Amino acid sequence: MALSKARWLYVGAACIALLPTETAAQQVDATKDAPTATKGKTAKPAKTAKPDKTTQDTGATTAASPAISGESGRLEGDIVVIGLRENVKTARNAKRNAQQIVDVVVAQDIGKLPDKNVPEALARVPGIQLDRSRGEGGSIRIRGLEGVMTTVNGSPTFSAGDRTTYLNDISSDLVAAIEVFKTRTPDQVEGSQTGVVNLTLRRPTDFKSGATYTLNLKGDYNDQSKRWNPYGSALIAYNASTPIGQLGFSVNGTYNDLKYNESIRWNGFPVRPGDNRQIIDPGTTPSDIFIPDQVGFTYRRGWVKRAAFSSSIQWRPNDHWKITLDGGYSNQKMGWLDDQFNIPITFTQSSAPPPRLSNVVIGADGRQVASLSADSVDPYGPGKQSWLHETSNYSGRFQVEYASERFELGGWLNYAKSDNDSDNIFAYYRFAQQPSFDVEFNTTKDPRGGQNLTFKNVDLLNPANYRFIDGYNQSRQYTKSAEKEAKFDLKLNTFASTIDYLKVGFRYATRSYDRKNGYRDQGGMQIPISLLSDYTLSPVGQGFSGTVTSSNANWLSADSGAVRRNWNTFRALAAPISSSLAKSYFPDYNPRDTFTGSDGSDAFYGMAHYNIKLLFPIDGTVGARIVNTVTNLRANQETLSNGLVNGLPGTVSTITPVTGRNNYLDVLPSLNAIIHFDSKLQLRASYSYDVGRPNVLDLNPGIRLEAQNTVRPTAVAGNADLGPIKLTKYDLSLEYYFGQTGSMSLSAWQWYHDGFIFRRQAPEIFSGLNVPVIVERPVNSGKGRHKGIEASATTFFTFLPGFLKSFGGSANFTYNDTNIGTPSFSPTGEYALTYGPYFFVSKYVYNVIGFFERDGLNIRVAYNWRSRRETSRDAFNPYNNQFIDPVERLDASINYDVNKNLTLAFEAANITRAGEQSYWGTKALPRDIVYFSRNFSLSARVKF
């Protein structure tokens, strides 16, 4: 679906966006507190109101107060704030003035977002849940749902083939404000089932007249990797009045080098021993027992290097017009250099029998093994990963805005592109002798529990015990995606008291995809390490900071680059064993794992803003958005069947092109109302119908059909016929604003979910086969319900005397009650639907933040806690009812403005060394015990 040349010219000629106007909330408030304000009408002057004697403490909005992003895609108004108190005030007023239910995070100044990065700042917002991994915060959920759309200045942004972006790749120094929308109005882009996070990036006219220069340097120490991580950013901005109007430009660059190390002790999945070759002493041990199939240690370590550059040019010929040209580039290089030690218990990594088990102690339930001793026959060893990944993102945007007393119109042309290239090599060793060990699966020697393993006959630090590289697996992936977007909005001010403005607009977007994958592996190779000239083994180093267990979880491995430096030598030595290795450095892209194509949408909306009075003044919006979505993807079907290979019986692979096309239309109505009880207390009510688009990987029409078993063939496939995930949402928010910084709110919601995507197994008919094929593919099958409560309060204690009024605090609490049916499949193919909470969603979350600001010094201490999360549910195996224990986080920061040009700062993250514990269905059997690092940073920021 291509945008015609005429449509591009039309949008380019008319491409303009409006300046935000005063909402009824502002009008009601201003009428009370400002004699010159109007009430409900734009043109006619209002009666002069008697000034409130508490005007200085009501937080009344002004012309410079921020307004939530509209046609411009940005938080508008005075967003360059100085100081923590102004930060709190600006965020509060932006929330107050919004039509939607929204929370706002505002940077204190350039380079001074309240937390170290965007995801960490979001973790303090009511209703947000943040997952952490590999040294930093990552994915987020809004009110328990994933699939959060990320927009930058109003335009959707993405990373590689995902529908959202990796928020930790966006430099916090570029961000002026973050808006978290929990409800939607028709003029906002569709496509998220839960909510939208909009990032407002700085532009030239946000800064003071003349030149602005900033430099931010930071060093961050990770106590598990024992490394200092450098960070630097610089910004130059200039704007001035000229004979042709106001002109401005800005350029910004950032660089960050993060090194991390996270230690994990783990138990594998509990199984009944099933290999009749395995000996279990004594012979009277019950047969119906469950043992983790393996145990192990993982050092999840690596590095991330991020660089970003952005520029912006703005021209304001007069008070009506604003023309902006933005461009940006970011690059992320990443290395996952994990050290992995998998220790089999009920199976073997070769043709040898599984380990002999003895000293078996059975737990209180009579079936779960608590501890045992093992004598291995197979001399397995640890492995080393080298996964390298690079993503490059490009963006460009041309935007025009026009505003007059009667109407406001605007739009933009936006282009975004994201390329990803990654490859992975994992090589594992073989010991010179068979290891023996004792293991407790839930030790009492550490308050976190988890496995505690002791080797008895192997010196893990003796190089003589490491003889071979026994096997490898290697993969590569390439993803390229680009999107073109055109958007146009028109707002007409009616000057009427009931319907004061109307808005209409359209958005066109088309996105292309190109994804390729390749994979190969081989075991039992026994390539002598001594034949690799540049392959030196050294201790991996001990992690597990603060624990008394895992005392011998230190073994030998090569450095992170040794596998790659020796890969060609390794390939030459392995050529007689693996023809694939001899053929090429990388595995070939597999046709069955390749797809290309596009999806796109045309959206049109209309809405009205109204003002009525039913006992109390009420304002809000009503309207609808109509969206037509088209998907067109091309992939391949691989059919594996019995046949002759080189004249001998074998498996024949046949590749057949397949296509997947889909087209659906959605009408998305919404109604928002704000009841103003007085100038401080208001109630928001919202109804909306939203859709979330499926992930393109689920839409991939590719199929792998295994037809060798002619009686019961099976297949794994995507589903190009997937429809959107649909939500009907009802929301309420009672809000009270007091003082210059104070606010309290209580929100409740009830969301109904339909079309949730699960993978399901079901029989299907394939051409050429006489029996049904059992196909596993994603389907729209789940219905669910979300309801919950959010409560929050924020203020500086200005009512206290003297020094105490410099203190402030913020607290919020979220209650999530979710319910959805999830499918389970037994080993024999039985199907059952079980109901329970959404996976990875905590029922309770709270944040407590204390802050202090006086004479250039500001201090902030923040605590975050979230309750247990279910991660898996199974109707047939209780051990697969997995969950993660509650998680806490304590962070602190100190900033001191030495003078108006220099700020020094100290930050501490995860002060309590909190980690994460997960379980196999019961607290008696931990799965992963994860140790997160503590981080300490020092920074200096110069601005002039």
XYZ file of C-alpha atoms in Angstrom, residues 131-742:
612
model
C 11.525 -5.655 34.498
C 15.295 -5.493 34.940
C 18.004 -7.561 33.284
C 21.630 -7.258 32.236
C 22.520 -4.273 34.366
C 19.574 -1.960 33.685
C 15.835 -1.502 33.516
C 14.229 -2.770 30.321
C 10.625 -3.530 29.345
C 7.647 -1.920 31.075
C 3.963 -2.681 31.562
C 1.161 -0.183 32.075
C -1.517 -1.472 34.445
C -0.301 -5.006 33.919
C -0.298 -5.092 30.118
C 2.749 -5.249 27.888
C 2.909 -3.999 24.313
C 3.340 -0.383 25.397
C 3.654 1.947 22.418
C 6.546 4.396 22.551
C 6.299 7.682 20.672
C 8.890 10.424 20.292
C 7.351 13.867 19.885
C 4.133 12.057 18.960
C 5.478 9.647 16.311
C 5.676 5.883 17.014
C 9.237 4.649 17.288
C 10.580 1.105 17.172
C 13.727 -1.015 17.376
C 14.475 -3.563 14.633
C 11.368 -5.713 14.056
C 9.559 -4.831 17.296
C 6.512 -2.597 17.527
C 8.095 -0.599 20.332
C 11.550 0.726 21.095
C 14.099 -0.202 23.729
C 13.648 2.723 26.097
C 17.094 2.297 27.629
C 18.583 3.063 24.201
C 17.208 6.607 24.380
C 19.597 8.996 26.089
C 18.017 10.620 29.125
C 19.866 13.853 28.329
C 17.752 14.248 25.189
C 14.485 13.969 27.127
C 12.675 17.034 28.450
C 9.591 15.165 29.649
C 7.916 11.747 29.644
C 4.139 11.378 29.398
C 2.452 8.091 30.340
C -1.019 8.007 28.778
C -3.394 5.498 30.336
C -6.439 6.627 28.368
C -6.687 7.891 24.806
C -8.413 10.593 22.797
C -9.232 10.110 19.075
C -6.382 12.371 17.926
C -3.773 10.005 19.412
C -2.205 7.247 17.339
C -3.674 3.771 17.796
C -1.953 0.397 18.059
C -1.290 -0.159 21.772
C -3.483 -2.402 23.887
C -2.457 -0.737 27.121
C -1.113 2.811 26.860
C 1.428 5.127 25.310
C 4.721 6.524 26.568
C 5.497 9.776 24.749
C 8.963 11.281 25.010
C 9.279 15.028 24.472
C 12.752 15.774 23.127
C 14.301 19.208 23.405
C 14.139 21.665 20.529
C 15.989 24.936 19.934
C 13.257 27.363 20.993
C 12.897 25.559 24.331
C 16.109 27.294 25.397
C 16.913 30.856 26.355
C 17.663 33.428 23.673
C 21.259 33.260 22.525
C 23.607 30.331 22.966
C 23.325 27.404 25.397
C 26.152 24.935 25.988
C 26.023 21.893 28.257
C 28.484 19.120 29.011
C 27.634 16.143 31.224
C 30.276 13.616 32.325
C 29.546 10.613 34.525
C 31.315 7.543 35.844
C 29.158 4.635 37.063
C 30.706 1.817 39.143
C 29.203 -1.693 39.011
C 30.135 -3.726 42.099
C 29.813 -7.131 40.371
C 31.702 -6.365 37.185
C 34.155 -4.199 39.200
C 34.187 -1.684 36.328
C 33.631 2.026 35.938
C 31.203 2.770 33.113
C 31.731 6.120 31.379
C 28.943 8.342 30.130
C 29.177 11.667 28.361
C 26.869 14.063 26.565
C 27.157 17.496 25.023
C 24.599 19.949 23.680
C 24.862 23.191 21.754
C 21.745 25.269 21.122
C 21.207 28.723 19.741
C 18.138 30.757 18.964
C 17.660 34.431 18.243
C 15.289 36.970 16.705
C 16.223 37.879 13.136
C 14.642 40.041 10.398
C 12.883 36.898 9.073
C 11.658 35.753 12.469
C 12.993 33.608 15.282
C 15.607 31.064 14.207
C 17.193 28.343 16.267
C 19.235 25.191 16.030
C 20.483 22.536 18.417
C 22.832 19.578 18.215
C 23.253 16.923 20.874
C 25.498 13.902 21.200
C 25.774 11.182 23.834
C 27.979 8.167 24.484
C 27.611 5.443 27.094
C 29.698 2.326 27.761
C 28.040 -0.090 30.193
C 29.698 -3.237 31.552
C 27.720 -5.556 33.806
C 27.791 -8.908 35.567
C 24.837 -10.737 37.099
C 25.253 -14.063 38.875
C 22.622 -16.796 38.813
C 22.365 -20.097 40.690
C 19.647 -22.272 39.235
C 17.745 -25.558 39.289
C 16.406 -27.086 36.095
C 12.868 -28.316 35.515
C 11.757 -31.082 37.946
C 11.142 -34.404 36.194
C 10.653 -38.059 37.031
C 13.853 -39.986 36.205
C 13.021 -41.749 32.949
C 16.244 -43.289 31.629
C 16.300 -46.959 32.599
C 20.103 -46.908 32.406
C 20.294 -44.522 35.392
C 21.191 -46.115 38.742
C 19.615 -44.647 41.891
C 20.868 -45.883 45.278
C 19.468 -47.240 47.450
C 17.297 -49.471 45.316
C 14.378 -48.858 47.683
C 14.139 -45.216 46.587
C 10.544 -44.556 45.443
C 10.131 -44.408 41.686
C 7.565 -41.580 41.702
C 9.975 -38.827 42.674
C 10.853 -35.505 41.071
C 14.396 -34.238 40.569
C 15.634 -31.116 38.723
C 16.893 -32.449 35.401
C 20.027 -30.321 35.830
C 21.525 -27.584 37.972
C 23.981 -24.891 37.117
C 25.578 -21.492 37.353
C 25.385 -18.564 34.964
C 27.455 -15.415 34.921
C 25.272 -13.132 32.829
C 27.904 -10.622 31.816
C 28.671 -8.365 28.915
C 28.737 -4.810 27.678
C 26.578 -2.259 25.877
C 27.934 0.735 23.967
C 25.472 3.391 22.897
C 26.054 6.502 20.848
C 23.407 8.955 19.699
C 23.304 12.202 17.791
C 20.358 14.479 17.133
C 19.860 17.869 15.572
C 16.965 20.243 15.168
C 16.337 23.467 13.264
C 13.357 25.722 13.953
C 12.018 28.802 12.240
C 9.195 30.965 13.535
C 8.490 33.612 10.868
C 5.816 35.201 13.085
C 3.474 34.407 15.925
C 1.409 32.074 13.720
C 3.917 29.803 12.025
C 6.483 27.329 13.292
C 8.577 25.128 10.985
C 10.818 22.380 12.364
C 13.277 19.983 10.814
C 14.599 17.170 13.046
C 17.151 14.441 12.393
C 18.654 11.732 14.527
C 20.964 8.728 14.528
C 21.663 6.221 17.268
C 23.830 3.140 17.402
C 23.818 0.357 19.950
C 26.544 -2.282 20.070
C 26.052 -5.096 22.535
C 28.011 -8.141 23.637
C 26.527 -10.956 25.711
C 29.579 -12.793 27.025
C 27.919 -15.224 29.416
C 29.737 -18.023 31.171
C 27.411 -21.001 31.539
C 27.859 -24.228 33.506
C 25.063 -26.789 32.987
C 25.392 -29.888 35.157
C 23.102 -32.801 34.089
C 21.390 -34.981 36.704
C 18.678 -37.038 34.980
C 20.077 -36.998 31.429
C 23.405 -37.004 29.647
C 25.022 -34.829 26.992
C 26.430 -37.862 25.163
C 25.549 -41.504 24.571
C 26.784 -42.368 28.074
C 24.236 -43.191 30.812
C 23.055 -40.415 33.157
C 24.908 -39.901 36.485
C 24.615 -42.486 39.237
C 22.603 -40.990 42.101
C 23.025 -41.784 45.798
C 22.344 -40.284 49.253
C 18.920 -39.287 47.970
C 16.974 -37.266 50.539
C 13.284 -36.796 49.831
C 11.467 -33.674 51.018
C 8.454 -33.357 53.285
C 5.961 -33.862 50.459
C 7.255 -37.405 49.844
C 8.067 -36.914 46.156
C 10.420 -33.953 45.737
C 14.120 -34.710 46.190
C 15.803 -32.247 48.571
C 19.434 -33.305 48.055
C 21.585 -36.038 46.522
C 25.051 -37.091 45.432
C 25.914 -37.742 41.789
C 28.748 -39.582 40.048
C 28.841 -38.730 36.359
C 29.840 -41.000 33.521
C 29.851 -38.170 30.980
C 32.772 -35.690 31.366
C 30.729 -32.594 30.472
C 32.093 -29.094 30.989
C 31.118 -25.397 31.002
C 30.569 -23.155 27.997
C 31.236 -19.629 26.771
C 28.894 -17.379 24.813
C 29.884 -14.641 22.398
C 26.735 -12.917 21.153
C 27.351 -9.672 19.279
C 24.533 -7.385 18.299
C 24.370 -4.013 16.558
C 21.318 -1.843 15.965
C 21.365 1.416 14.039
C 18.391 3.765 14.077
C 17.800 6.687 11.722
C 15.041 9.285 11.869
C 14.017 12.439 10.065
C 11.004 14.682 10.423
C 9.610 17.784 8.756
C 6.896 19.511 10.743
C 4.888 22.680 10.201
C 2.550 24.308 12.709
C 0.119 27.178 12.301
C -2.152 28.781 14.874
C -4.590 31.658 14.681
C -7.522 32.783 16.755
C -9.993 30.899 14.572
C -8.188 27.708 13.636
C -5.059 25.705 14.119
C -3.733 23.155 11.706
C -0.595 21.201 11.194
C 1.145 17.989 10.437
C 4.391 16.263 9.733
C 6.211 13.860 7.477
C 8.256 11.383 9.473
C 10.712 8.684 8.442
C 12.231 6.073 10.761
C 14.514 3.158 10.010
C 16.048 0.488 12.238
C 18.633 -2.092 11.162
C 19.835 -4.946 13.349
C 22.595 -7.456 12.715
C 23.564 -10.036 15.314
C 25.378 -13.342 15.570
C 26.125 -15.747 18.380
C 28.681 -18.478 19.017
C 28.391 -20.710 22.062
C 31.182 -23.250 22.586
C 31.292 -25.804 25.402
C 34.123 -27.832 26.865
C 34.706 -31.431 27.884
C 36.498 -32.313 31.106
C 39.323 -34.838 31.320
C 37.418 -36.802 33.992
C 33.864 -37.458 35.053
C 32.713 -35.005 37.783
C 31.137 -36.081 41.076
C 29.212 -33.659 43.260
C 26.826 -33.138 46.153
C 23.871 -30.801 45.705
C 21.142 -29.297 47.846
C 18.270 -27.957 45.779
C 17.150 -25.443 48.419
C 19.941 -24.718 50.849
C 19.397 -23.295 54.322
C 22.920 -21.839 54.316
C 21.758 -18.762 52.428
C 18.625 -16.715 53.250
C 17.797 -16.636 49.527
C 17.775 -20.435 49.276
C 18.472 -22.021 45.911
C 20.859 -24.759 44.907
C 24.181 -25.233 46.652
C 26.573 -27.541 44.776
C 29.993 -28.847 45.763
C 32.292 -30.703 43.347
C 34.238 -33.542 44.986
C 36.765 -34.832 42.478
C 37.401 -32.068 39.948
C 39.653 -29.052 40.380
C 37.782 -26.515 38.269
C 40.812 -24.184 38.212
C 43.281 -26.756 36.871
C 43.849 -26.285 33.089
C 44.754 -29.971 32.764
C 41.115 -30.857 33.378
C 39.999 -29.006 30.223
C 40.795 -31.181 27.191
C 38.371 -30.477 24.371
C 35.903 -28.085 22.868
C 33.180 -30.654 22.559
C 30.540 -28.753 20.635
C 29.022 -25.466 19.606
C 25.883 -23.763 18.436
C 25.950 -20.740 16.170
C 23.232 -18.408 14.950
C 22.875 -15.171 13.033
C 19.987 -12.797 12.486
C 19.381 -9.801 10.290
C 16.388 -7.503 10.625
C 15.635 -4.350 8.695
C 12.526 -2.235 9.103
C 11.521 1.249 7.956
C 8.388 3.322 8.367
C 6.997 6.337 6.519
C 4.393 8.410 8.294
C 2.257 11.379 7.253
C -0.047 13.132 9.696
C -2.383 16.097 9.369
C -4.657 17.778 11.942
C -7.137 20.637 11.802
C -8.658 22.325 14.838
C -11.488 24.847 14.511
C -12.271 27.138 17.419
C -16.021 27.759 17.384
C -16.116 30.423 20.131
C -19.298 28.732 21.331
C -19.909 27.970 24.980
C -20.951 24.323 24.587
C -18.736 23.030 21.770
C -15.715 25.314 21.876
C -13.614 23.471 19.300
C -13.732 20.678 16.726
C -10.837 18.573 15.484
C -10.367 16.307 12.502
C -7.311 14.675 11.035
C -5.744 11.704 9.345
C -2.606 9.632 9.608
C -1.037 7.350 7.041
C 1.782 4.955 7.853
C 3.449 2.083 6.037
C 6.213 -0.077 7.455
C 8.461 -2.583 5.693
C 10.075 -5.715 7.140
C 12.991 -7.887 6.103
C 14.076 -10.607 8.524
C 16.522 -13.505 8.075
C 17.783 -16.200 10.462
C 20.398 -18.915 10.272
C 21.413 -21.635 12.752
C 23.707 -24.640 13.048
C 25.141 -26.784 15.861
C 27.246 -29.861 16.453
C 28.199 -31.947 19.489
C 30.652 -34.705 20.305
C 33.420 -32.986 18.309
C 36.325 -33.305 20.786
C 38.524 -30.621 19.194
C 41.678 -30.418 21.395
C 42.096 -27.000 22.997
C 45.852 -27.416 22.619
C 45.481 -27.057 18.819
C 44.070 -23.537 19.167
C 47.108 -21.278 19.400
C 45.396 -18.160 20.752
C 43.071 -19.762 23.255
C 44.032 -19.112 26.871
C 41.908 -20.329 29.765
C 41.553 -18.172 32.872
C 39.192 -18.078 35.887
C 35.764 -16.639 35.165
C 35.818 -14.918 38.562
C 33.419 -15.358 41.446
C 30.132 -13.531 41.586
C 27.242 -14.068 44.003
C 28.176 -11.011 46.085
C 27.018 -11.308 49.657
C 26.363 -15.074 49.667
C 28.014 -17.895 51.585
C 27.038 -20.531 49.036
C 28.491 -21.222 45.584
C 31.996 -21.085 47.054
C 33.418 -23.161 44.193
C 31.385 -21.558 41.387
C 34.595 -20.481 39.697
C 35.944 -22.315 36.687
C 38.138 -21.727 33.663
C 37.077 -20.283 30.360
C 38.537 -18.360 27.465
C 38.231 -14.604 27.232
C 35.287 -13.174 25.344
C 37.114 -12.831 22.036
C 39.016 -16.127 21.994
C 36.256 -18.142 20.325
C 36.039 -15.653 17.470
C 39.802 -15.248 17.084
C 40.112 -19.017 16.711
C 36.914 -19.642 14.765
C 38.583 -20.184 11.395
C 41.096 -22.584 12.956
C 38.275 -24.380 14.733
C 36.325 -24.633 11.458
C 39.305 -26.152 9.676
C 39.800 -28.742 12.437
C 36.077 -29.557 12.454
C 35.679 -29.777 8.664
C 35.738 -33.611 8.613
C 32.926 -33.635 11.191
C 30.756 -30.728 10.013
C 30.423 -29.838 6.339
C 28.394 -26.763 7.287
C 31.313 -25.354 9.277
C 33.706 -25.945 6.409
C 31.410 -24.083 4.023
C 31.244 -20.626 5.622
C 32.149 -18.535 8.666
C 28.477 -17.876 9.409
C 25.560 -20.274 9.023
C 23.486 -19.760 5.891
C 20.185 -18.007 6.294
C 17.478 -20.662 6.455
C 14.632 -20.025 3.979
C 12.028 -21.259 6.460
C 13.131 -18.559 8.957
C 12.995 -15.705 6.450
C 10.154 -13.319 5.762
C 9.638 -9.945 4.103
C 6.707 -7.666 3.504
C 4.886 -4.720 4.966
C 1.979 -3.536 7.036
C 0.323 -0.172 7.157
C -2.722 1.794 8.173
C -4.933 4.708 7.226
C -6.558 6.439 10.175
C -9.160 9.209 10.237
C -10.622 10.852 13.324
C -13.081 13.472 14.413
C -13.676 14.841 17.888
C -15.304 17.707 19.717
C -14.409 19.451 22.942
C -17.434 20.376 25.030
C -18.240 22.500 28.101
C -21.479 21.972 30.015
C -22.742 22.549 33.527
C -24.759 19.942 35.436
C -24.474 21.122 39.033
C -20.738 21.504 38.327
C -18.768 22.601 35.250
C -17.882 19.655 33.016
C -15.579 19.624 30.033
C -14.202 16.825 27.904
C -13.916 15.302 24.480
C -16.051 12.933 22.435
C -15.206 11.379 19.107
C -13.937 8.356 17.238
C -10.984 7.151 15.240
C -11.444 4.875 12.195
C -8.450 2.734 11.245
C -7.948 0.480 8.234
C -5.009 -1.915 8.669
C -3.408 -3.944 5.871
C -0.754 -6.658 6.225
C 1.135 -8.289 3.357
C 3.959 -10.712 4.243
C 5.931 -13.278 2.244
C 7.695 -16.309 3.705
C 8.348 -20.010 3.025
C 6.975 -23.394 4.000
C 9.544 -26.110 4.679
C 8.158 -29.622 4.345
C 10.208 -32.491 5.758
C 9.221 -35.872 4.331
C 10.615 -39.354 3.813
C 12.599 -39.883 0.624
C 15.992 -40.661 -0.878
C 19.059 -38.540 -0.105
C 22.052 -39.420 -2.303
C 20.347 -42.714 -3.106
C 19.773 -43.635 0.536
C 16.614 -43.380 2.688
C 16.508 -40.073 4.541
C 14.623 -36.849 5.159
C 13.896 -34.617 2.188
C 13.379 -30.876 2.664
C 11.129 -29.014 0.218
C 10.762 -25.213 0.235
C 7.539 -23.612 -1.038
C 6.773 -19.857 -1.017
C 3.740 -18.776 1.026
C 2.055 -15.423 1.496
C -0.065 -13.939 4.215
C -2.482 -11.084 3.655
C -4.919 -9.514 6.073
C -7.125 -6.444 6.156
C -9.328 -5.253 9.016
C -11.212 -2.097 9.945
C -11.571 -0.794 13.503
C -13.775 1.983 14.826
C -12.373 3.345 18.103
C -14.844 5.563 19.984
C -13.894 7.451 23.125
C -15.564 9.734 25.637
C -13.681 11.776 28.239
C -15.238 14.018 30.881
C -13.771 16.175 33.658
C -16.089 17.354 36.438
C -14.702 20.435 38.236
C -16.098 20.478 41.760
C -14.000 23.562 42.518
C -10.636 25.011 41.547
C -8.774 22.223 43.348
C -10.923 19.078 43.083
C -11.862 17.360 39.828
C -13.076 13.944 38.679
C -12.117 12.416 35.336
C -14.195 9.714 33.648
C -13.198 7.940 30.467
C -14.561 5.304 28.121
C -12.515 4.078 25.166
C -12.197 1.153 22.821
C -8.609 0.395 21.876
C -6.724 -2.154 19.780
C -3.206 -3.551 19.939
C -1.607 -4.879 16.777
C -0.019 -8.358 16.843
C 3.749 -8.686 16.809
C 5.014 -9.167 13.265
C 6.783 -12.403 14.318
C 3.372 -13.866 15.156
C 2.030 -12.689 11.783
C 4.867 -14.408 9.888
C 3.133 -16.897 7.517
C 6.132 -19.258 7.486
C 5.516 -22.959 8.244
C 7.732 -25.897 9.226
C 5.844 -29.115 8.397
C 7.312 -32.385 9.686
C 5.565 -35.112 7.687
C 7.980 -37.999 8.266
C 5.456 -39.483 10.685
C 2.688 -40.195 8.175
C 0.230 -41.124 10.936
C 0.603 -37.983 13.064
C 2.407 -35.187 11.183
C 3.091 -31.949 13.057
C 3.842 -28.354 12.120
C 4.914 -25.059 13.695
C 3.703 -21.857 12.046
C 2.850 -18.199 12.403
C -0.580 -16.810 11.640
C -1.067 -14.030 9.113
C -4.818 -14.048 9.889
C -4.343 -12.782 13.437
C -6.599 -9.888 14.295
C -5.937 -7.078 16.732
C -6.080 -7.444 20.490
C -9.191 -5.519 21.599
C -9.813 -3.649 24.836
C -12.906 -1.957 26.185
C -11.751 0.429 28.914
C -13.559 2.279 31.704
C -11.496 4.659 33.859
C -12.075 7.094 36.731
C -9.621 9.459 38.409
C -10.384 11.752 41.357
C -7.726 14.467 41.645
C -7.066 17.142 44.259
C -4.518 19.906 43.727
C -3.242 22.145 46.477
C -0.396 24.552 47.068
C 2.149 25.125 44.335
C 3.356 21.526 44.197
C 0.760 19.420 45.981
